[in-house]
C-alpha atoms as one frame of an Amber mdcrd trajectory, in Angstrom:
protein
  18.717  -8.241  29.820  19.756 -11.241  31.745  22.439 -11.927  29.820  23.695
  -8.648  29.588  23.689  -8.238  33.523  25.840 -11.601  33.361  28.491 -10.601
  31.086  28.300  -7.052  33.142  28.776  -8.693  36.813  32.166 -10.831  35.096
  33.720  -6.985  33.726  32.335  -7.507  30.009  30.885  -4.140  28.785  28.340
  -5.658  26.490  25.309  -3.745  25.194  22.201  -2.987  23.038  23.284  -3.523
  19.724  20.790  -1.500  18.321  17.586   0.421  19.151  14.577   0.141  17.812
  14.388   3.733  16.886  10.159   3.634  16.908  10.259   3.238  20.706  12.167
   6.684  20.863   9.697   8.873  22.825  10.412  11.291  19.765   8.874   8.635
  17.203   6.431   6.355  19.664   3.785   8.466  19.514   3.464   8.044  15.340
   4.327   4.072  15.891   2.942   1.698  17.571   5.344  -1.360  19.117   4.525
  -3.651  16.586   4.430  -1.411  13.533   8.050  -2.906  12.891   8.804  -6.750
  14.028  12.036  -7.209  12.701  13.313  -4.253  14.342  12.039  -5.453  17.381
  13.365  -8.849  17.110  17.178  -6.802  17.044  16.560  -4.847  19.439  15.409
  -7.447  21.866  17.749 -10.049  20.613  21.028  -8.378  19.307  23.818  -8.045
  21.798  26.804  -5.796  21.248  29.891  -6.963  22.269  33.421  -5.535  23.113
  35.511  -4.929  20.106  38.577  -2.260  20.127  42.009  -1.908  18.319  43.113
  -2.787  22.327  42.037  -5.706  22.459  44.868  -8.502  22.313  43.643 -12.176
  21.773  43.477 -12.706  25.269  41.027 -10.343  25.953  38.822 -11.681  22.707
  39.733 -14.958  24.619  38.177 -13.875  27.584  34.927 -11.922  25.638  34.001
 -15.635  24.089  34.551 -17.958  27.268  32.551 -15.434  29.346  29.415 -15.095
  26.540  29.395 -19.162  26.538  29.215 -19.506  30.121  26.841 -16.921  30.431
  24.298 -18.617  27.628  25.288 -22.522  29.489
């Protein structure tokens, strides 16, 4: 979450990259948290970036220098 709120506060729209779909309130109630690890792991760990057919290099430029001085 930290690093998301970084990359948010310098304009990157970054996000979950995936959800751990057992945590749904629809499915937590048949799961419990650590029923599946891995999925876990991604959806603790996995970080979705911006990617569009808009994008010119300069913006992908400006996604990578942001992420690495956000993780410094």
């Amino acid at each position: 979450q930290a690093l998301l709120e970084k990359l948010r506060q310098q304009g990157i729209h970054a996000g979950i990259a995936t959800y751990a779909t057992h945590r749904l309130p629809a499915f937590s109630s048949s799961h419990a948290p650590h029923d599946f690890p891995v999925s876990n792991h991604l959806h603790e760990h996995a970080l979705a970036l911006p990617l569009h057919d808009k994008m010119g290099e300069a913006d992908v430029d400006r996604v990578v220098t942001c992420l690495e001085e956000s993780l410094s």
